[in-house]
Amino acid sequence: MNKCRDVIKPEIIPFYEKVFVDGKTVVVLEVNGIDKPYYLFKNNKKTYYIRVGTTVREATREELRRLFQASGSIHYDENLVYNSSLEDIATDKVTEYFENFRGMAFENLPEEEKENILINSKILTNGEDKILCTVAGILLFGKEPAKFLSQSGIMFAHFKGREISGELIDRKELNKTIAENIRNICEIIKLNLKHSSKIEGLERVEKEEIPERVIREAIANACIHRDYTIYGAKIRVFMFEDRLEIRSPGIPPNTVTVDNMKTGISVYRNPVIVKFINDYHLAEGMGRGIPMIIREMKKISGKEPKIEI
């Protein structure tokens, strides 16, 4: 018991009990840690371990990030991006944001003050010996987001017919900032969507298959709530003759269910990204997005859109 307290941090107190089985004394040891992840502190070094099958090994850097994210002690979008620097942030985009949405004359501020604002906004963070970008900083204002986070983009494909095996009509890949990707993919979808029209009075009125507001909200949701710890998987937008599919890597965080989403309950996996995208007015915010999508699509088709995990 003392050994556990001495070398495992944060301190953990296992449940200890002696029971008698077939005339023998058996020790029952139950460890229910609530302050995960735990580490072994030995020789002034912290070491984190994970179990893989029947073996125990030291966690890699990426596995450790996931452990901290799963514990809720840090959000992935606040993680630092190794080998990055302020030079990887597009200053024109940052200046435009702070001037338009925060009312700051950002460009005229002293460099040290600019840096402090970006650190406080979680666009930058303090590394061991220099200032680094956060995941949110790269995704929101990076010059080349895909250079550091190759999984960050959106892949679009338009297929003839109703199956992915159908003829490919159009294909695009978007690898810019989240806000640019949302705007650009919405334009691409709009160009590929069929439009019907009807005569009202003496005028022909175009009718949208899917309202632009619905498309934008669905794409924004996929971008701001996706699991960016999953490498090699981009958001995929597939268009078919009878439907539009938006596939976002990962599952909802913290036991959020489809029913929760439909009633407006949401948990932010990437709160920094959510804040900025809401400021850009690219998402409804406050859990209103999914209910709005359902409401608008029922008006048009009489059916709820399908949401699957």
Tab-separated table of C-alpha atoms in Angstrom:
chain	number	residue	atom	x	y	z
A	1	MET	CA	0.000	0.000	0.000
A	2	ASN	CA	2.790	2.395	0.926
A	3	LYS	CA	4.636	1.478	-2.270
A	4	CYS	CA	1.624	2.544	-4.324
A	5	ARG	CA	1.500	5.910	-2.593
A	6	ASP	CA	5.255	6.445	-2.924
A	7	VAL	CA	5.742	5.768	-6.635
A	8	ILE	CA	2.331	6.285	-8.282
A	9	LYS	CA	1.173	9.860	-8.815
A	10	PRO	CA	-1.366	11.352	-8.256
A	11	GLU	CA	-1.542	9.367	-5.030
A	12	ILE	CA	-3.781	6.352	-5.244
A	13	ILE	CA	-5.227	4.304	-2.373
A	14	PRO	CA	-6.301	0.812	-3.489
A	15	PHE	CA	-9.184	-0.980	-1.795
A	16	TYR	CA	-7.654	-3.832	0.200
A	17	GLU	CA	-9.530	-6.817	1.633
A	18	LYS	CA	-8.682	-10.300	2.921
A	19	VAL	CA	-11.112	-13.107	2.157
A	20	PHE	CA	-11.013	-16.826	2.885
A	21	VAL	CA	-11.437	-19.230	-0.028
A	22	ASP	CA	-11.175	-23.003	0.444
A	23	GLY	CA	-9.392	-22.541	3.754
A	24	LYS	CA	-6.844	-20.144	2.270
A	25	THR	CA	-6.384	-16.404	2.755
A	26	VAL	CA	-6.767	-14.448	-0.487
A	27	VAL	CA	-5.975	-10.756	-0.816
A	28	VAL	CA	-8.436	-8.791	-2.960
A	29	LEU	CA	-6.932	-5.576	-4.301
A	30	GLU	CA	-9.197	-3.191	-6.198
A	31	VAL	CA	-7.806	-0.069	-7.862
A	32	ASN	CA	-10.366	2.453	-9.052
A	33	GLY	CA	-8.421	5.531	-10.084
A	34	ILE	CA	-10.429	8.712	-10.586
A	35	ASP	CA	-7.512	11.083	-11.294
A	36	LYS	CA	-6.319	9.481	-14.530
A	37	PRO	CA	-3.849	9.301	-16.130
A	38	TYR	CA	-1.467	8.066	-13.442
A	39	TYR	CA	2.294	7.932	-13.814
A	40	LEU	CA	5.168	6.115	-12.159
A	41	PHE	CA	7.561	8.529	-10.458
A	42	LYS	CA	11.005	7.026	-10.136
A	43	ASN	CA	14.510	8.529	-10.257
A	44	ASN	CA	12.947	11.987	-10.668
A	45	LYS	CA	11.243	10.888	-13.883
A	46	LYS	CA	7.556	10.590	-14.793
A	47	THR	CA	6.665	7.525	-16.872
A	48	TYR	CA	3.181	6.745	-18.176
A	49	TYR	CA	2.264	3.157	-19.043
A	50	ILE	CA	-0.604	1.616	-20.983
A	51	ARG	CA	-1.817	-1.955	-21.291
A	52	VAL	CA	-1.892	-3.491	-24.768
A	53	GLY	CA	-3.418	-6.962	-24.635
A	54	THR	CA	-1.471	-8.866	-21.997
A	55	THR	CA	1.559	-6.566	-22.064
A	56	VAL	CA	2.285	-3.229	-20.415
A	57	ARG	CA	4.441	-0.668	-22.186
A	58	GLU	CA	5.337	2.997	-21.990
A	59	ALA	CA	2.806	5.280	-23.684
A	60	THR	CA	3.870	7.087	-26.827
A	61	ARG	CA	3.455	10.855	-27.083
A	62	GLU	CA	0.249	10.495	-29.109
A	63	GLU	CA	-1.178	7.890	-26.719
A	64	LEU	CA	-0.416	10.199	-23.815
A	65	ARG	CA	-2.271	13.041	-25.510
A	66	ARG	CA	-5.310	10.818	-25.848
A	67	LEU	CA	-5.109	9.780	-22.194
A	68	PHE	CA	-5.158	13.409	-21.066
A	69	GLN	CA	-7.965	14.244	-23.458
A	70	ALA	CA	-10.037	11.272	-22.275
A	71	SER	CA	-9.570	12.372	-18.664
A	72	GLY	CA	-10.979	15.798	-19.475
A	73	SER	CA	-7.929	17.497	-17.955
A	74	ILE	CA	-6.902	18.980	-21.290
A	75	HIS	CA	-8.641	19.474	-24.596
A	76	TYR	CA	-6.783	18.310	-27.669
A	77	ASP	CA	-7.106	21.650	-29.452
A	78	GLU	CA	-5.042	23.236	-26.645
A	79	ASN	CA	-2.126	20.835	-27.186
A	80	LEU	CA	1.109	22.267	-28.491
A	81	VAL	CA	2.278	21.469	-32.012
A	82	TYR	CA	5.916	20.402	-32.035
A	83	ASN	CA	8.306	22.113	-34.473
A	84	SER	CA	5.875	24.998	-34.958
A	85	SER	CA	6.375	28.693	-34.225
A	86	LEU	CA	4.695	32.070	-34.598
A	87	GLU	CA	6.047	32.089	-38.157
A	88	ASP	CA	3.549	29.346	-39.018
A	89	ILE	CA	0.585	31.587	-38.152
A	90	ALA	CA	-0.897	33.784	-40.902
A	91	THR	CA	-0.698	37.218	-39.279
A	92	ASP	CA	-3.140	38.734	-41.784
A	93	LYS	CA	-5.851	36.261	-40.712
A	94	VAL	CA	-5.141	36.900	-37.022
A	95	THR	CA	-5.230	40.673	-37.536
A	96	GLU	CA	-8.497	40.446	-39.458
A	97	TYR	CA	-10.104	38.310	-36.749
A	98	PHE	CA	-9.138	40.506	-33.801
A	99	GLU	CA	-10.084	43.700	-35.619
A	100	ASN	CA	-13.461	42.409	-36.848
A	101	PHE	CA	-14.580	40.333	-33.866
A	102	ARG	CA	-12.702	41.724	-30.860
A	103	GLY	CA	-12.527	45.394	-31.882
A	104	MET	CA	-8.723	45.506	-31.499
A	105	ALA	CA	-6.256	47.437	-33.623
A	106	PHE	CA	-4.144	44.283	-33.465
A	107	GLU	CA	-1.669	45.279	-36.157
A	108	ASN	CA	-0.591	48.376	-34.203
A	109	LEU	CA	0.084	46.577	-30.920
A	110	PRO	CA	3.644	45.931	-29.649
A	111	GLU	CA	4.920	42.459	-30.564
A	112	GLU	CA	5.058	41.328	-26.936
A	113	GLU	CA	1.425	42.333	-26.395
A	114	LYS	CA	0.364	40.509	-29.569
A	115	GLU	CA	2.130	37.390	-28.340
A	116	ASN	CA	0.426	37.592	-24.936
A	117	ILE	CA	-3.005	37.970	-26.562
A	118	LEU	CA	-2.388	34.902	-28.729
A	119	ILE	CA	-1.224	32.877	-25.720
A	120	ASN	CA	-4.266	33.945	-23.679
A	121	SER	CA	-6.496	33.055	-26.649
A	122	LYS	CA	-4.806	29.622	-26.808
A	123	ILE	CA	-3.536	30.182	-30.332
A	124	LEU	CA	0.015	29.983	-29.008
A	125	THR	CA	1.399	28.242	-25.930
A	126	ASN	CA	4.626	28.155	-23.953
A	127	GLY	CA	6.867	25.242	-24.882
A	128	GLU	CA	9.902	24.157	-22.881
A	129	ASP	CA	12.211	26.722	-24.445
A	130	LYS	CA	10.133	28.653	-26.988
A	131	ILE	CA	6.646	29.720	-27.995
A	132	LEU	CA	4.765	27.083	-30.023
A	133	CYS	CA	1.421	26.992	-31.825
A	134	THR	CA	-1.494	25.065	-30.394
A	135	VAL	CA	-3.541	22.624	-32.461
A	136	ALA	CA	-6.331	25.233	-32.503
A	137	GLY	CA	-3.883	27.916	-33.637
A	138	ILE	CA	-2.715	25.846	-36.605
A	139	LEU	CA	-6.249	24.800	-37.581
A	140	LEU	CA	-7.706	28.307	-37.282
A	141	PHE	CA	-4.861	30.549	-38.448
A	142	GLY	CA	-2.099	28.336	-39.819
A	143	LYS	CA	-0.417	29.171	-43.116
A	144	GLU	CA	-0.294	25.455	-43.963
A	145	PRO	CA	-2.439	23.437	-41.530
A	146	ALA	CA	-1.862	20.168	-43.402
A	147	LYS	CA	1.899	20.509	-42.943
A	148	PHE	CA	1.464	19.815	-39.218
A	149	LEU	CA	-1.955	18.143	-39.079
A	150	SER	CA	-2.380	16.129	-42.261
A	151	GLN	CA	-5.755	14.851	-41.054
A	152	SER	CA	-7.229	18.347	-40.801
A	153	GLY	CA	-8.728	18.768	-44.268
A	154	ILE	CA	-11.942	17.819	-46.026
A	155	MET	CA	-12.298	15.399	-48.930
A	156	PHE	CA	-15.273	15.879	-51.264
A	157	ALA	CA	-16.532	13.394	-53.849
A	158	HIS	CA	-19.667	13.484	-56.006
A	159	PHE	CA	-20.780	10.090	-57.326
A	160	LYS	CA	-23.240	9.258	-60.059
A	161	GLY	CA	-26.093	7.143	-58.725
A	162	ARG	CA	-26.582	6.027	-55.143
A	163	GLU	CA	-23.448	3.998	-54.398
A	164	ILE	CA	-19.794	4.819	-53.812
A	165	SER	CA	-18.964	2.461	-56.677
A	166	GLY	CA	-20.692	4.833	-59.099
A	167	GLU	CA	-18.906	7.027	-61.623
A	168	LEU	CA	-16.980	9.901	-60.018
A	169	ILE	CA	-18.445	13.213	-61.190
A	170	ASP	CA	-16.326	15.595	-59.121
A	171	ARG	CA	-13.593	15.365	-56.501
A	172	LYS	CA	-11.938	18.039	-54.380
A	173	GLU	CA	-9.583	18.148	-51.410
A	174	LEU	CA	-9.485	21.144	-49.084
A	175	ASN	CA	-6.514	21.761	-46.802
A	176	LYS	CA	-6.806	25.350	-45.587
A	177	THR	CA	-7.939	26.739	-42.230
A	178	ILE	CA	-11.196	25.472	-40.740
A	179	ALA	CA	-13.113	28.657	-41.597
A	180	GLU	CA	-11.836	28.635	-45.195
A	181	ASN	CA	-12.611	24.931	-45.556
A	182	ILE	CA	-16.174	25.427	-44.307
A	183	ARG	CA	-16.832	28.313	-46.708
A	184	ASN	CA	-15.180	26.590	-49.667
A	185	ILE	CA	-16.855	23.196	-49.233
A	186	CYS	CA	-20.247	24.891	-48.939
A	187	GLU	CA	-19.650	26.567	-52.312
A	188	ILE	CA	-18.552	23.268	-53.870
A	189	ILE	CA	-21.645	21.464	-52.561
A	190	LYS	CA	-23.861	24.292	-53.782
A	191	LEU	CA	-22.424	24.006	-57.303
A	192	ASN	CA	-22.942	20.228	-57.354
A	193	LEU	CA	-26.452	20.185	-55.894
A	194	LYS	CA	-29.486	19.901	-58.129
A	195	HIS	CA	-31.849	22.855	-58.068
A	196	SER	CA	-35.525	22.727	-58.889
A	197	SER	CA	-37.691	25.715	-59.683
A	198	LYS	CA	-41.327	26.700	-59.673
A	199	ILE	CA	-43.354	29.601	-61.022
A	200	GLU	CA	-44.678	32.022	-58.431
A	201	GLY	CA	-46.790	34.708	-60.078
A	202	LEU	CA	-44.791	35.731	-63.119
A	203	GLU	CA	-41.400	34.753	-61.730
A	204	ARG	CA	-39.378	31.545	-61.679
A	205	VAL	CA	-38.182	30.804	-58.136
A	206	GLU	CA	-35.194	28.499	-57.517
A	207	LYS	CA	-35.739	25.907	-54.803
A	208	GLU	CA	-32.830	24.431	-52.836
A	209	GLU	CA	-32.688	20.671	-52.251
A	210	ILE	CA	-30.808	21.366	-49.026
A	211	PRO	CA	-30.812	24.878	-47.523
A	212	GLU	CA	-27.418	26.567	-47.474
A	213	ARG	CA	-27.806	27.185	-43.741
A	214	VAL	CA	-28.234	23.446	-43.132
A	215	ILE	CA	-25.188	22.533	-45.220
A	216	ARG	CA	-23.009	25.102	-43.461
A	217	GLU	CA	-24.102	23.966	-39.994
A	218	ALA	CA	-23.557	20.271	-40.784
A	219	ILE	CA	-20.071	20.948	-42.170
A	220	ALA	CA	-19.167	23.263	-39.281
A	221	ASN	CA	-20.317	20.611	-36.788
A	222	ALA	CA	-18.112	18.015	-38.448
A	223	CYS	CA	-15.093	20.347	-38.374
A	224	ILE	CA	-15.349	21.661	-34.830
A	225	HIS	CA	-16.393	18.448	-33.082
A	226	ARG	CA	-14.271	15.872	-34.893
A	227	ASP	CA	-11.564	13.892	-33.106
A	228	TYR	CA	-8.305	15.415	-34.334
A	229	THR	CA	-6.254	12.772	-32.524
A	230	ILE	CA	-7.200	10.325	-35.287
A	231	TYR	CA	-4.487	10.556	-37.905
A	232	GLY	CA	-4.880	9.593	-41.548
A	233	ALA	CA	-8.634	10.286	-41.582
A	234	LYS	CA	-10.115	13.468	-43.003
A	235	ILE	CA	-13.700	14.626	-42.913
A	236	ARG	CA	-15.392	13.103	-45.960
A	237	VAL	CA	-18.287	14.680	-47.789
A	238	PHE	CA	-19.934	12.305	-50.277
A	239	MET	CA	-22.692	13.423	-52.595
A	240	PHE	CA	-25.020	10.903	-54.251
A	241	GLU	CA	-28.100	11.131	-56.431
A	242	ASP	CA	-30.400	10.874	-53.414
A	243	ARG	CA	-28.396	12.141	-50.450
A	244	LEU	CA	-25.460	14.056	-49.005
A	245	GLU	CA	-23.259	12.224	-46.484
A	246	ILE	CA	-20.886	13.967	-44.072
A	247	ARG	CA	-18.551	11.608	-42.241
A	248	SER	CA	-16.527	12.944	-39.323
A	249	PRO	CA	-13.730	10.836	-37.737
A	250	GLY	CA	-14.256	9.686	-34.168
A	251	ILE	CA	-17.229	9.318	-31.873
A	252	PRO	CA	-18.919	12.012	-29.745
A	253	PRO	CA	-17.097	12.772	-26.473
A	254	ASN	CA	-18.200	11.992	-22.926
A	255	THR	CA	-21.108	9.635	-23.643
A	256	VAL	CA	-22.978	12.104	-25.867
A	257	THR	CA	-25.653	10.160	-27.769
A	258	VAL	CA	-27.644	10.856	-30.923
A	259	ASP	CA	-30.699	11.534	-28.753
A	260	ASN	CA	-28.667	14.085	-26.760
A	261	MET	CA	-27.687	15.860	-29.968
A	262	LYS	CA	-31.256	16.005	-31.219
A	263	THR	CA	-32.356	17.773	-28.047
A	264	GLY	CA	-29.509	20.285	-28.180
A	265	ILE	CA	-27.216	18.738	-25.565
A	266	SER	CA	-23.585	19.058	-26.568
A	267	VAL	CA	-20.147	18.594	-25.031
A	268	TYR	CA	-17.254	20.432	-26.612
A	269	ARG	CA	-14.282	18.303	-27.561
A	270	ASN	CA	-12.497	21.339	-29.025
A	271	PRO	CA	-13.746	24.402	-27.095
A	272	VAL	CA	-11.152	26.816	-28.487
A	273	ILE	CA	-12.113	25.963	-32.064
A	274	VAL	CA	-15.820	26.187	-31.182
A	275	LYS	CA	-15.346	29.701	-29.771
A	276	PHE	CA	-13.622	31.054	-32.877
A	277	ILE	CA	-15.949	29.391	-35.400
A	278	ASN	CA	-18.953	30.747	-33.487
A	279	ASP	CA	-17.365	34.202	-33.657
A	280	TYR	CA	-17.100	33.786	-37.440
A	281	HIS	CA	-20.870	33.066	-37.465
A	282	LEU	CA	-20.258	29.765	-39.231
A	283	ALA	CA	-22.115	27.683	-36.619
A	284	GLU	CA	-25.299	28.127	-34.613
A	285	GLY	CA	-23.697	27.527	-31.209
A	286	MET	CA	-25.223	26.569	-27.835
A	287	GLY	CA	-26.319	23.138	-29.082
A	288	ARG	CA	-28.835	24.608	-31.557
A	289	GLY	CA	-27.230	23.275	-34.735
A	290	ILE	CA	-28.541	19.706	-34.904
A	291	PRO	CA	-32.118	20.649	-33.862
A	292	MET	CA	-32.088	23.331	-36.582
A	293	ILE	CA	-30.876	20.851	-39.224
A	294	ILE	CA	-33.614	18.377	-38.281
A	295	ARG	CA	-36.305	21.059	-38.270
A	296	GLU	CA	-35.336	22.546	-41.647
A	297	MET	CA	-34.968	19.192	-43.406
A	298	LYS	CA	-38.349	17.979	-42.108
A	299	LYS	CA	-39.913	21.097	-43.636
A	300	ILE	CA	-38.440	20.237	-47.038
A	301	SER	CA	-38.622	16.444	-47.191
A	302	GLY	CA	-40.919	15.465	-44.345
A	303	LYS	CA	-38.113	13.260	-43.003
A	304	GLU	CA	-35.438	13.585	-40.360
A	305	PRO	CA	-31.848	13.386	-41.617
A	306	LYS	CA	-30.106	10.218	-40.471
A	307	ILE	CA	-27.482	10.654	-37.744
A	308	GLU	CA	-25.306	7.638	-37.000
A	309	ILE	CA	-22.398	6.950	-34.645
